[in-house]
Tab-separated table of C-alpha atoms in Angstrom:
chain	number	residue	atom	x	y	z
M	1	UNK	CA	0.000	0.000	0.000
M	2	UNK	CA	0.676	3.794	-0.837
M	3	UNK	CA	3.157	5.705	1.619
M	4	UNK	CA	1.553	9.205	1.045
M	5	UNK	CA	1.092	11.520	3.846
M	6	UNK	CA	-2.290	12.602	4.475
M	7	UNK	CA	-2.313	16.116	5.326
M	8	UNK	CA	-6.840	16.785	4.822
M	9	UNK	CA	-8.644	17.672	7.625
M	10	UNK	CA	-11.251	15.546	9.876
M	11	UNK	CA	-14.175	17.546	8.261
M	12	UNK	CA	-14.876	17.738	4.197
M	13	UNK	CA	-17.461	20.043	3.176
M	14	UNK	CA	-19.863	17.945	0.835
M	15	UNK	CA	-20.186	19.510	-3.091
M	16	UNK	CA	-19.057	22.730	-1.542
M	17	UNK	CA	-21.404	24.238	0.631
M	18	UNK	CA	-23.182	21.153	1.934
M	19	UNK	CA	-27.144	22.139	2.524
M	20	UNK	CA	-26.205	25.741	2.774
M	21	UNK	CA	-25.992	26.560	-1.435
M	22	UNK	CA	-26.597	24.945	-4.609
M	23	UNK	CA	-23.826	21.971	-5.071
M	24	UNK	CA	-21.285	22.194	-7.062
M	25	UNK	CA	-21.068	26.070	-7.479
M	26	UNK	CA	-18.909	28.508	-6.874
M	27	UNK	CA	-20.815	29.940	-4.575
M	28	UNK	CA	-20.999	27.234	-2.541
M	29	UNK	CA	-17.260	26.769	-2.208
M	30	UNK	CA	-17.541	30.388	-0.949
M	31	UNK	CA	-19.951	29.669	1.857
M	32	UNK	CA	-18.209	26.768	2.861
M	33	UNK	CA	-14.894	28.898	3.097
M	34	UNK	CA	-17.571	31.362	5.057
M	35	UNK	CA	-17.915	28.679	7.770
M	36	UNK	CA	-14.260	28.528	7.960
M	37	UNK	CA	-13.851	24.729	6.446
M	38	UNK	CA	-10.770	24.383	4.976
M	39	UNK	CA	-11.314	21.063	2.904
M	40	UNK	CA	-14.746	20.692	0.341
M	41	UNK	CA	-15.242	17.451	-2.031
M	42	UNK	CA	-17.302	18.261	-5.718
M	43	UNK	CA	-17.903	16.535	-8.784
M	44	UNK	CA	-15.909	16.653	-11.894
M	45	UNK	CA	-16.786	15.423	-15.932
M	46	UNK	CA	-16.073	16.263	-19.438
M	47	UNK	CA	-18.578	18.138	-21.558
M	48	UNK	CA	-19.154	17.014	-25.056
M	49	UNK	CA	-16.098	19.341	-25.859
M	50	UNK	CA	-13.987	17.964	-23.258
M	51	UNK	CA	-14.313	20.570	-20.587
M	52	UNK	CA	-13.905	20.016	-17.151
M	53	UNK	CA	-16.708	21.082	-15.315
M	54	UNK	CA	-19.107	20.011	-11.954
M	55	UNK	CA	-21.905	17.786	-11.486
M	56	UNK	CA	-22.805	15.502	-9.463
M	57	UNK	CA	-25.561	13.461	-12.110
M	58	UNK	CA	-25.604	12.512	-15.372
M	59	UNK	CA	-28.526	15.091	-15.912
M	60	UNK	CA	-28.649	18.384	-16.118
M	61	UNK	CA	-32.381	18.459	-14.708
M	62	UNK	CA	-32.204	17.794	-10.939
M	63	UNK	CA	-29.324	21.077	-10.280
M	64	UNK	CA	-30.227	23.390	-13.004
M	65	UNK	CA	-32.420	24.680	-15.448
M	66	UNK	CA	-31.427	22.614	-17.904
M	67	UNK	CA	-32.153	18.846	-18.988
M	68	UNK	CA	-30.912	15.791	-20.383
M	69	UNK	CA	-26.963	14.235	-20.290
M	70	UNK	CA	-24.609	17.172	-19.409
M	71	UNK	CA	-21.697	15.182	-21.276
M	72	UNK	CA	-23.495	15.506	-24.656
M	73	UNK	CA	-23.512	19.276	-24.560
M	74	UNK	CA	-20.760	21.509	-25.822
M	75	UNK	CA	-19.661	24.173	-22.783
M	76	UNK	CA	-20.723	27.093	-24.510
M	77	UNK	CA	-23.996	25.539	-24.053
M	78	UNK	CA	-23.676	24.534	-20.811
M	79	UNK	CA	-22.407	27.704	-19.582
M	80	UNK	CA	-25.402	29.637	-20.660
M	81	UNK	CA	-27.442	27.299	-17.579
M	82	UNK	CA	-28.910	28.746	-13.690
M	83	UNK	CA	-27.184	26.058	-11.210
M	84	UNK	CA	-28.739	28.072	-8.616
M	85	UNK	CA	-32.072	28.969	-8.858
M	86	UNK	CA	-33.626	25.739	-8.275
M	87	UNK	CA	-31.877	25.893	-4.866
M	88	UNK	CA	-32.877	29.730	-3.884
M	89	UNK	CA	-33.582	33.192	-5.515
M	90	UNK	CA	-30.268	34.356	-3.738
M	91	UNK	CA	-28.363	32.141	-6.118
M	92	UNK	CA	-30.576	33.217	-9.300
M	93	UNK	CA	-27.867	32.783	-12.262
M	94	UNK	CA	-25.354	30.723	-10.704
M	95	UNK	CA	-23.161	29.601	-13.691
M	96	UNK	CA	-22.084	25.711	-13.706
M	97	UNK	CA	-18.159	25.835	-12.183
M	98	UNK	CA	-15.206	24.550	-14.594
M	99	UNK	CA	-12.707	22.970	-12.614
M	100	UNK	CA	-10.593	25.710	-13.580
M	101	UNK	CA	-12.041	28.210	-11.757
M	102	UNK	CA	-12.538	26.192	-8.449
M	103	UNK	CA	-8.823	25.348	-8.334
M	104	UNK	CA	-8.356	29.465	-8.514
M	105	UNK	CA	-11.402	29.496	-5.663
M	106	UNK	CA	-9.758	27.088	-3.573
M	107	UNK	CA	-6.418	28.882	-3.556
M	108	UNK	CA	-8.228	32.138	-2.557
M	109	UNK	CA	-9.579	30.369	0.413
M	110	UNK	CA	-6.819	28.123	0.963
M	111	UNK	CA	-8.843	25.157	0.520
M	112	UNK	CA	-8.140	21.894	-0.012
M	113	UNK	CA	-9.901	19.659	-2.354
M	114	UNK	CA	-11.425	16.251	-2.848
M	115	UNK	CA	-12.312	15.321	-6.240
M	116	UNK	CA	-14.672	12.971	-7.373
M	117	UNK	CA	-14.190	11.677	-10.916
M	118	UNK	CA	-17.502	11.525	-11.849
M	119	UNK	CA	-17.501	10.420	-15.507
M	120	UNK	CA	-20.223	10.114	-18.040
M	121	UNK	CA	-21.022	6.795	-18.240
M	122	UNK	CA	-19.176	5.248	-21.296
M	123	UNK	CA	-16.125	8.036	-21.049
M	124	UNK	CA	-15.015	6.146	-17.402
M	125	UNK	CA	-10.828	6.223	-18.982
M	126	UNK	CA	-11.272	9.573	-20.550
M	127	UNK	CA	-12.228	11.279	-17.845
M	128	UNK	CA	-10.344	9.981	-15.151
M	129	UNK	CA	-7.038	11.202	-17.446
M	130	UNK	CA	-8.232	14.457	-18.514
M	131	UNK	CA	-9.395	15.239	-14.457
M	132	UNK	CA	-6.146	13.908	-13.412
M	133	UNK	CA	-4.002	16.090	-15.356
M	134	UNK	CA	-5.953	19.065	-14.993
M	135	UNK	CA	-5.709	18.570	-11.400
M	136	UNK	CA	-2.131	18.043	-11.244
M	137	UNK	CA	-1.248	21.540	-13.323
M	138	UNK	CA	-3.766	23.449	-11.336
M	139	UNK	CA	-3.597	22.510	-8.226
M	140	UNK	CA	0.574	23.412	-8.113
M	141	UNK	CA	1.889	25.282	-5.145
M	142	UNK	CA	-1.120	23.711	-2.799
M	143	UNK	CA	-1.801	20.817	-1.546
M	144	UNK	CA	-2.350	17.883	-3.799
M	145	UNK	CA	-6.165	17.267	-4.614
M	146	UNK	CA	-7.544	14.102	-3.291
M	147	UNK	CA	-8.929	11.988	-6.480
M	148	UNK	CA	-11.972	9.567	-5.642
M	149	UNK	CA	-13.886	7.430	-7.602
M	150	UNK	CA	-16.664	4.774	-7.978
M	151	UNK	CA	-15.356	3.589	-11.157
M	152	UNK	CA	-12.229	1.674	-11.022
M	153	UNK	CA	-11.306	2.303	-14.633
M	154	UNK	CA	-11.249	6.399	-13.796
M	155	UNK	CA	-9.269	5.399	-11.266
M	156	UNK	CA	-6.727	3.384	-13.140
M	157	UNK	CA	-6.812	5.787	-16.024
M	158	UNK	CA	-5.796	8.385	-12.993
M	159	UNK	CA	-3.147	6.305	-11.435
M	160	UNK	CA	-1.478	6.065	-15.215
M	161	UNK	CA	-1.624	9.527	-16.131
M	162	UNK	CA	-0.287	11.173	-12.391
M	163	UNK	CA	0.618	8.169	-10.272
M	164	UNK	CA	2.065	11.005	-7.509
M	165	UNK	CA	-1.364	11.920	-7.034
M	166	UNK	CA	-3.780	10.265	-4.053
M	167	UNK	CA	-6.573	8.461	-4.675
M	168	UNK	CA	-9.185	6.876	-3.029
M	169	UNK	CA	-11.664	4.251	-4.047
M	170	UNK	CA	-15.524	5.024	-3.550
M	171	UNK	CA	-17.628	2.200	-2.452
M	172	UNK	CA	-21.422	2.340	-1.709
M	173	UNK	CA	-21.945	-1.425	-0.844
M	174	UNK	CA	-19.535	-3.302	1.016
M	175	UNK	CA	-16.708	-5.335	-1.366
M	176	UNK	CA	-14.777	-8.256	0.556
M	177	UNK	CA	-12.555	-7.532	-2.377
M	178	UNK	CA	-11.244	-3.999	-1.255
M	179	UNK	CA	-7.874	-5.553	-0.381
M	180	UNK	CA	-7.136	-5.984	-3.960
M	181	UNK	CA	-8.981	-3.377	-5.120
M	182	UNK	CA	-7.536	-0.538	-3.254
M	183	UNK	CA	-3.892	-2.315	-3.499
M	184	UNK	CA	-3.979	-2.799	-7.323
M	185	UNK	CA	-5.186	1.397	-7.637
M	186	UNK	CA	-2.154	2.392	-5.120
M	187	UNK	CA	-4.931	4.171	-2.786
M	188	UNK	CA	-4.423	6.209	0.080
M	189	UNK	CA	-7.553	5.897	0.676
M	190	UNK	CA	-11.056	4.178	1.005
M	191	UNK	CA	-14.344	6.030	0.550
M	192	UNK	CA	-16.923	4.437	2.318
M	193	UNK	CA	-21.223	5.560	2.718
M	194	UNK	CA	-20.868	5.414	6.967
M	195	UNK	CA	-23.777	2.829	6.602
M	196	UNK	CA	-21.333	0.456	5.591
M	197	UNK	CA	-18.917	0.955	8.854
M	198	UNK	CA	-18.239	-0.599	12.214
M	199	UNK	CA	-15.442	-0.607	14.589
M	200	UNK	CA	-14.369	-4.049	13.318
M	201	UNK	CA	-14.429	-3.103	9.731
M	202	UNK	CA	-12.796	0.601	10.582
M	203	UNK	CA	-10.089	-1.537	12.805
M	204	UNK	CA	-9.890	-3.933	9.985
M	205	UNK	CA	-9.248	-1.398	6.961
M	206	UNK	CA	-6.469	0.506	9.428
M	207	UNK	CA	-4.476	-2.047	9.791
M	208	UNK	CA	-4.029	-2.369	5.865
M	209	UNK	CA	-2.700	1.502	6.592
M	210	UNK	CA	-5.667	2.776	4.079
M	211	UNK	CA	-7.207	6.218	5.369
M	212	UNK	CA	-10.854	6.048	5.598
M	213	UNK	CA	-13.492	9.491	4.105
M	214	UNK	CA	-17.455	8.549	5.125
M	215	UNK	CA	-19.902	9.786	3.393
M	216	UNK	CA	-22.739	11.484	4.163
M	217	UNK	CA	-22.861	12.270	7.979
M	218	UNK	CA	-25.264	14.839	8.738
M	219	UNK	CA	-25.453	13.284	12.871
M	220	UNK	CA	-22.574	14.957	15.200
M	221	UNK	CA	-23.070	11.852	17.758
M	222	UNK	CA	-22.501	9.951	14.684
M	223	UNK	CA	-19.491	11.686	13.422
M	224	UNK	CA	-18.010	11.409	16.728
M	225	UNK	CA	-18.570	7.746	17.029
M	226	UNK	CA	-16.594	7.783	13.184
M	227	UNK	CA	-13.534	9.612	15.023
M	228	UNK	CA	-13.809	7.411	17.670
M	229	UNK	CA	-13.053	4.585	14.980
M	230	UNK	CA	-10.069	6.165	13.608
M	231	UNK	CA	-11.955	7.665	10.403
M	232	UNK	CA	-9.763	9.911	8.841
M	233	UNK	CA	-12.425	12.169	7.178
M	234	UNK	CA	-16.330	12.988	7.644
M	235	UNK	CA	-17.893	14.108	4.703
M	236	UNK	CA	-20.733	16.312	5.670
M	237	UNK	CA	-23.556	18.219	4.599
M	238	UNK	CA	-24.427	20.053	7.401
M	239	UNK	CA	-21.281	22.036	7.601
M	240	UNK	CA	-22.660	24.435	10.388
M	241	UNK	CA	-23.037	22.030	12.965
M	242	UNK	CA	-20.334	20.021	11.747
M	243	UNK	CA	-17.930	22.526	11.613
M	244	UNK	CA	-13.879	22.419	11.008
M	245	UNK	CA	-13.061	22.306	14.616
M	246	UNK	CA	-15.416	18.901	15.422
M	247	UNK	CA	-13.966	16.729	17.276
């Protein structure tokens, strides 16, 4: 296994701003900085044109006024869309975020970042390169991004392209086969949904010297009972009551 520090923080700020903003903005990088969290995880794909941009679906329809596959769209197209409206008026006009611009965003606040290849489904290889090395030329001079993913072929594709950068595996259901999954990806990291997590399997993936991120934990009593495992990293949503300094 992987012999990379860990230097992220006990507390990631989920898409950004958690509940707080419209995921995967900007603006909700900015109210997560406002809360004073110093790590946020978002979503990253190609569009047709092979811009990097954020979303957390396939669709457009769910986070914007748009509709249908985002990665069939050129980005002049999607760049025209309201990310934010559907949240709240306050965010009428929020643009969709290109990765470029959140790296800038992130040094502003002194961030640090978790990204989650998220790639179209059939452009899994693609996009894990093309994140990758955008990652590693933007993010220069701060810390290294952290580079998650469900699918293992984004993952591999990342591990080829910058094999100095960390990556974790994202799992939603429990695989007896992590061992050799997160050994053959040379993860730092595992990526677990906190469902999936007990002491014995927390103890269990520790001593393999993998770091563990949970996803989503919204409960503090929960989040402490995480720590209390040895979880490295709470992903949460409700990033005022889960705040940087939890413990």
């Amino acid at each position: 296994m992987s012999n990379k520090q860990w230097p992220y923080p006990n507390i990631v700020a989920h898409r950004g701003g958690g509940k707080l903003a419209p995921e995967n903005t900007l603006a909700a990088i900015d109210v997560g900085a406002r809360y004073g969290h110093t790590m946020i995880e978002f979503d990253a794909k190609l569009s047709q044109d092979s811009e990097i941009f954020l979303l957390h679906d396939d669709t457009l329809d769910r986070t914007s006024d748009g509709w249908g596959i985002a990665g069939d769209l050129p980005w002049h197209k999607l760049a025209q869309l309201d990310a934010g409206s559907w949240f709240g008026a306050a965010f009428n006009g929020e643009p969709l975020a290109l990765l470029r611009d959140v790296a800038q965003r992130c040094r502003r606040h002194n961030m640090m970042a978790n990204i989650e290849i998220k790639p179209t489904s059939g452009a899994e290889q693609e996009t894990g390169r093309a994140v990758t090395l955008a990652a590693r030329e933007l993010w220069q001079g701060q810390t290294a991004p952290l580079l998650s993913s469900f699918s293992y072929q984004a993952l591999e594709a990342a591990m080829t392209a910058a094999p100095e950068l960390p990556r974790g595996l994202l799992l939603d259901a429990w695989r007896d086969d992590w061992r050799a999954l997160t050994a053959a990806l040379d993860c730092v990291s595992i990526h677990l949904n906190h469902r999936l997590l007990n002491a014995a399997r927390a103890a269990e993936l520790k001593a393999t010297g993998l770091h563990i991120l949970v996803y989503t934990v919204n409960d503090p009593a929960r989040a402490r009972e995480l720590l209390g495992w040895g979880v490295d990293a709470i992903c949460t949503d409700r990033i005022d009551i889960i705040g940087p300094d939890f413990r």
